[in-house]
């Protein structure tokens, strides 16, 4: 995506505004420990961020296997 694309500029402006209102936007990094929802049943489980997918999802290694999750589903521990 190009910086001249209006959608890119709109997304960048929204992220900047959210950072100003809520504080710094947290971006997980590979190797970081997180808490994520269980794939089966209720509750949460610990995991390790593996990588970021192009669709804005994250691959997280857990005891239940590698899960694909959105940023909103990840919690720093």
mmCIF file with all atom_site columns, C-alpha atoms in Angstrom:
data_model
loop_
_atom_site.group_PDB
_atom_site.id
_atom_site.type_symbol
_atom_site.label_atom_id
_atom_site.label_alt_id
_atom_site.label_comp_id
_atom_site.label_asym_id
_atom_site.label_entity_id
_atom_site.label_seq_id
_atom_site.pdbx_PDB_ins_code
_atom_site.Cartn_x
_atom_site.Cartn_y
_atom_site.Cartn_z
_atom_site.occupancy
_atom_site.B_iso_or_equiv
_atom_site.pdbx_formal_charge
_atom_site.auth_seq_id
_atom_site.auth_comp_id
_atom_site.auth_asym_id
_atom_site.auth_atom_id
_atom_site.pdbx_PDB_model_num
ATOM 1  C CA . UNK A 1 1  ? 0.000   0.000   0.000  1.00 0.00 ? 1  UNK A CA 1
ATOM 2  C CA . UNK A 1 2  ? 1.295   3.437   -0.883 1.00 0.00 ? 2  UNK A CA 1
ATOM 3  C CA . UNK A 1 3  ? 1.430   6.459   1.395  1.00 0.00 ? 3  UNK A CA 1
ATOM 4  C CA . UNK A 1 4  ? -0.435  8.360   -1.345 1.00 0.00 ? 4  UNK A CA 1
ATOM 5  C CA . UNK A 1 5  ? -3.396  5.971   -1.127 1.00 0.00 ? 5  UNK A CA 1
ATOM 6  C CA . UNK A 1 6  ? -6.267  7.781   0.677  1.00 0.00 ? 6  UNK A CA 1
ATOM 7  C CA . UNK A 1 7  ? -7.208  4.614   2.587  1.00 0.00 ? 7  UNK A CA 1
ATOM 8  C CA . UNK A 1 8  ? -3.655  4.296   3.907  1.00 0.00 ? 8  UNK A CA 1
ATOM 9  C CA . UNK A 1 9  ? -3.645  7.934   5.008  1.00 0.00 ? 9  UNK A CA 1
ATOM 10 C CA . UNK A 1 10 ? -7.031  7.515   6.694  1.00 0.00 ? 10 UNK A CA 1
ATOM 11 C CA . UNK A 1 11 ? -5.856  4.410   8.581  1.00 0.00 ? 11 UNK A CA 1
ATOM 12 C CA . UNK A 1 12 ? -2.633  6.155   9.637  1.00 0.00 ? 12 UNK A CA 1
ATOM 13 C CA . UNK A 1 13 ? -4.599  9.173   10.893 1.00 0.00 ? 13 UNK A CA 1
ATOM 14 C CA . UNK A 1 14 ? -6.991  6.936   12.837 1.00 0.00 ? 14 UNK A CA 1
ATOM 15 C CA . UNK A 1 15 ? -4.097  5.077   14.455 1.00 0.00 ? 15 UNK A CA 1
ATOM 16 C CA . UNK A 1 16 ? -2.412  8.352   15.406 1.00 0.00 ? 16 UNK A CA 1
ATOM 17 C CA . UNK A 1 17 ? -5.650  9.695   16.909 1.00 0.00 ? 17 UNK A CA 1
ATOM 18 C CA . UNK A 1 18 ? -6.182  6.494   18.885 1.00 0.00 ? 18 UNK A CA 1
ATOM 19 C CA . UNK A 1 19 ? -2.603  6.660   20.182 1.00 0.00 ? 19 UNK A CA 1
ATOM 20 C CA . UNK A 1 20 ? -3.175  10.252  21.270 1.00 0.00 ? 20 UNK A CA 1
ATOM 21 C CA . UNK A 1 21 ? -6.435  9.386   23.048 1.00 0.00 ? 21 UNK A CA 1
ATOM 22 C CA . UNK A 1 22 ? -5.622  5.944   24.500 1.00 0.00 ? 22 UNK A CA 1
ATOM 23 C CA . UNK A 1 23 ? -1.847  6.161   24.710 1.00 0.00 ? 23 UNK A CA 1
ATOM 24 C CA . UNK A 1 24 ? 0.723   4.290   22.693 1.00 0.00 ? 24 UNK A CA 1
ATOM 25 C CA . UNK A 1 25 ? -0.682  1.588   20.428 1.00 0.00 ? 25 UNK A CA 1
ATOM 26 C CA . UNK A 1 26 ? 0.723   -1.803  21.397 1.00 0.00 ? 26 UNK A CA 1
ATOM 27 C CA . UNK A 1 27 ? 2.081   -3.912  18.541 1.00 0.00 ? 27 UNK A CA 1
ATOM 28 C CA . UNK A 1 28 ? 3.080   -7.467  19.494 1.00 0.00 ? 28 UNK A CA 1
ATOM 29 C CA . UNK A 1 29 ? 6.543   -8.626  18.503 1.00 0.00 ? 29 UNK A CA 1
ATOM 30 C CA . UNK A 1 30 ? 7.655   -12.152 17.582 1.00 0.00 ? 30 UNK A CA 1
ATOM 31 C CA . UNK A 1 31 ? 8.834   -13.984 20.694 1.00 0.00 ? 31 UNK A CA 1
ATOM 32 C CA . UNK A 1 32 ? 6.671   -11.907 23.064 1.00 0.00 ? 32 UNK A CA 1
ATOM 33 C CA . UNK A 1 33 ? 4.595   -13.784 25.655 1.00 0.00 ? 33 UNK A CA 1
ATOM 34 C CA . UNK A 1 34 ? 0.842   -13.149 25.509 1.00 0.00 ? 34 UNK A CA 1
ATOM 35 C CA . UNK A 1 35 ? -2.420  -14.454 26.957 1.00 0.00 ? 35 UNK A CA 1
ATOM 36 C CA . UNK A 1 36 ? -4.963  -15.607 24.384 1.00 0.00 ? 36 UNK A CA 1
ATOM 37 C CA . UNK A 1 37 ? -8.426  -17.236 24.388 1.00 0.00 ? 37 UNK A CA 1
ATOM 38 C CA . UNK A 1 38 ? -8.501  -21.034 24.302 1.00 0.00 ? 38 UNK A CA 1
ATOM 39 C CA . UNK A 1 39 ? -9.343  -22.561 20.936 1.00 0.00 ? 39 UNK A CA 1
ATOM 40 C CA . UNK A 1 40 ? -11.706 -25.075 22.552 1.00 0.00 ? 40 UNK A CA 1
ATOM 41 C CA . UNK A 1 41 ? -13.782 -24.321 25.637 1.00 0.00 ? 41 UNK A CA 1
ATOM 42 C CA . UNK A 1 42 ? -13.674 -21.155 27.679 1.00 0.00 ? 42 UNK A CA 1
ATOM 43 C CA . UNK A 1 43 ? -10.859 -19.345 29.381 1.00 0.00 ? 43 UNK A CA 1
ATOM 44 C CA . UNK A 1 44 ? -7.410  -18.192 28.414 1.00 0.00 ? 44 UNK A CA 1
ATOM 45 C CA . UNK A 1 45 ? -3.984  -19.705 27.884 1.00 0.00 ? 45 UNK A CA 1
ATOM 46 C CA . UNK A 1 46 ? -0.437  -18.383 27.577 1.00 0.00 ? 46 UNK A CA 1
ATOM 47 C CA . UNK A 1 47 ? 1.288   -18.301 24.225 1.00 0.00 ? 47 UNK A CA 1
ATOM 48 C CA . UNK A 1 48 ? 4.223   -16.882 22.287 1.00 0.00 ? 48 UNK A CA 1
ATOM 49 C CA . UNK A 1 49 ? 3.821   -14.628 19.259 1.00 0.00 ? 49 UNK A CA 1
ATOM 50 C CA . UNK A 1 50 ? 5.288   -16.345 16.202 1.00 0.00 ? 50 UNK A CA 1
ATOM 51 C CA . UNK A 1 51 ? 4.699   -13.823 13.398 1.00 0.00 ? 51 UNK A CA 1
ATOM 52 C CA . UNK A 1 52 ? 2.332   -11.314 11.806 1.00 0.00 ? 52 UNK A CA 1
ATOM 53 C CA . UNK A 1 53 ? 0.230   -12.322 8.814  1.00 0.00 ? 53 UNK A CA 1
ATOM 54 C CA . UNK A 1 54 ? -0.491  -9.897  5.938  1.00 0.00 ? 54 UNK A CA 1
ATOM 55 C CA . UNK A 1 55 ? -4.190  -9.765  6.870  1.00 0.00 ? 55 UNK A CA 1
ATOM 56 C CA . UNK A 1 56 ? -3.336  -8.110  10.214 1.00 0.00 ? 56 UNK A CA 1
ATOM 57 C CA . UNK A 1 57 ? -3.655  -11.318 12.181 1.00 0.00 ? 57 UNK A CA 1
ATOM 58 C CA . UNK A 1 58 ? -1.016  -12.881 14.430 1.00 0.00 ? 58 UNK A CA 1
ATOM 59 C CA . UNK A 1 59 ? 0.210   -16.451 14.628 1.00 0.00 ? 59 UNK A CA 1
ATOM 60 C CA . UNK A 1 60 ? 0.590   -17.481 18.269 1.00 0.00 ? 60 UNK A CA 1
ATOM 61 C CA . UNK A 1 61 ? 2.135   -20.734 19.487 1.00 0.00 ? 61 UNK A CA 1
ATOM 62 C CA . UNK A 1 62 ? 0.135   -22.265 22.355 1.00 0.00 ? 62 UNK A CA 1
ATOM 63 C CA . UNK A 1 63 ? -0.263  -25.662 24.028 1.00 0.00 ? 63 UNK A CA 1
ATOM 64 C CA . UNK A 1 64 ? -3.241  -26.221 21.670 1.00 0.00 ? 64 UNK A CA 1
ATOM 65 C CA . UNK A 1 65 ? -1.101  -25.516 18.590 1.00 0.00 ? 65 UNK A CA 1
ATOM 66 C CA . UNK A 1 66 ? -0.496  -22.448 16.459 1.00 0.00 ? 66 UNK A CA 1
ATOM 67 C CA . UNK A 1 67 ? -3.515  -20.125 16.470 1.00 0.00 ? 67 UNK A CA 1
ATOM 68 C CA . UNK A 1 68 ? -4.317  -17.223 14.132 1.00 0.00 ? 68 UNK A CA 1
ATOM 69 C CA . UNK A 1 69 ? -5.714  -14.330 16.191 1.00 0.00 ? 69 UNK A CA 1
ATOM 70 C CA . UNK A 1 70 ? -6.535  -10.628 15.882 1.00 0.00 ? 70 UNK A CA 1
ATOM 71 C CA . UNK A 1 71 ? -4.562  -8.034  17.862 1.00 0.00 ? 71 UNK A CA 1
ATOM 72 C CA . UNK A 1 72 ? -7.632  -7.395  20.038 1.00 0.00 ? 72 UNK A CA 1
ATOM 73 C CA . UNK A 1 73 ? -7.498  -11.019 21.239 1.00 0.00 ? 73 UNK A CA 1
ATOM 74 C CA . UNK A 1 74 ? -3.906  -10.754 22.496 1.00 0.00 ? 74 UNK A CA 1
ATOM 75 C CA . UNK A 1 75 ? -3.066  -9.554  25.995 1.00 0.00 ? 75 UNK A CA 1
ATOM 76 C CA . UNK A 1 76 ? 0.453   -8.820  27.230 1.00 0.00 ? 76 UNK A CA 1
ATOM 77 C CA . UNK A 1 77 ? 1.655   -10.836 30.225 1.00 0.00 ? 77 UNK A CA 1
#
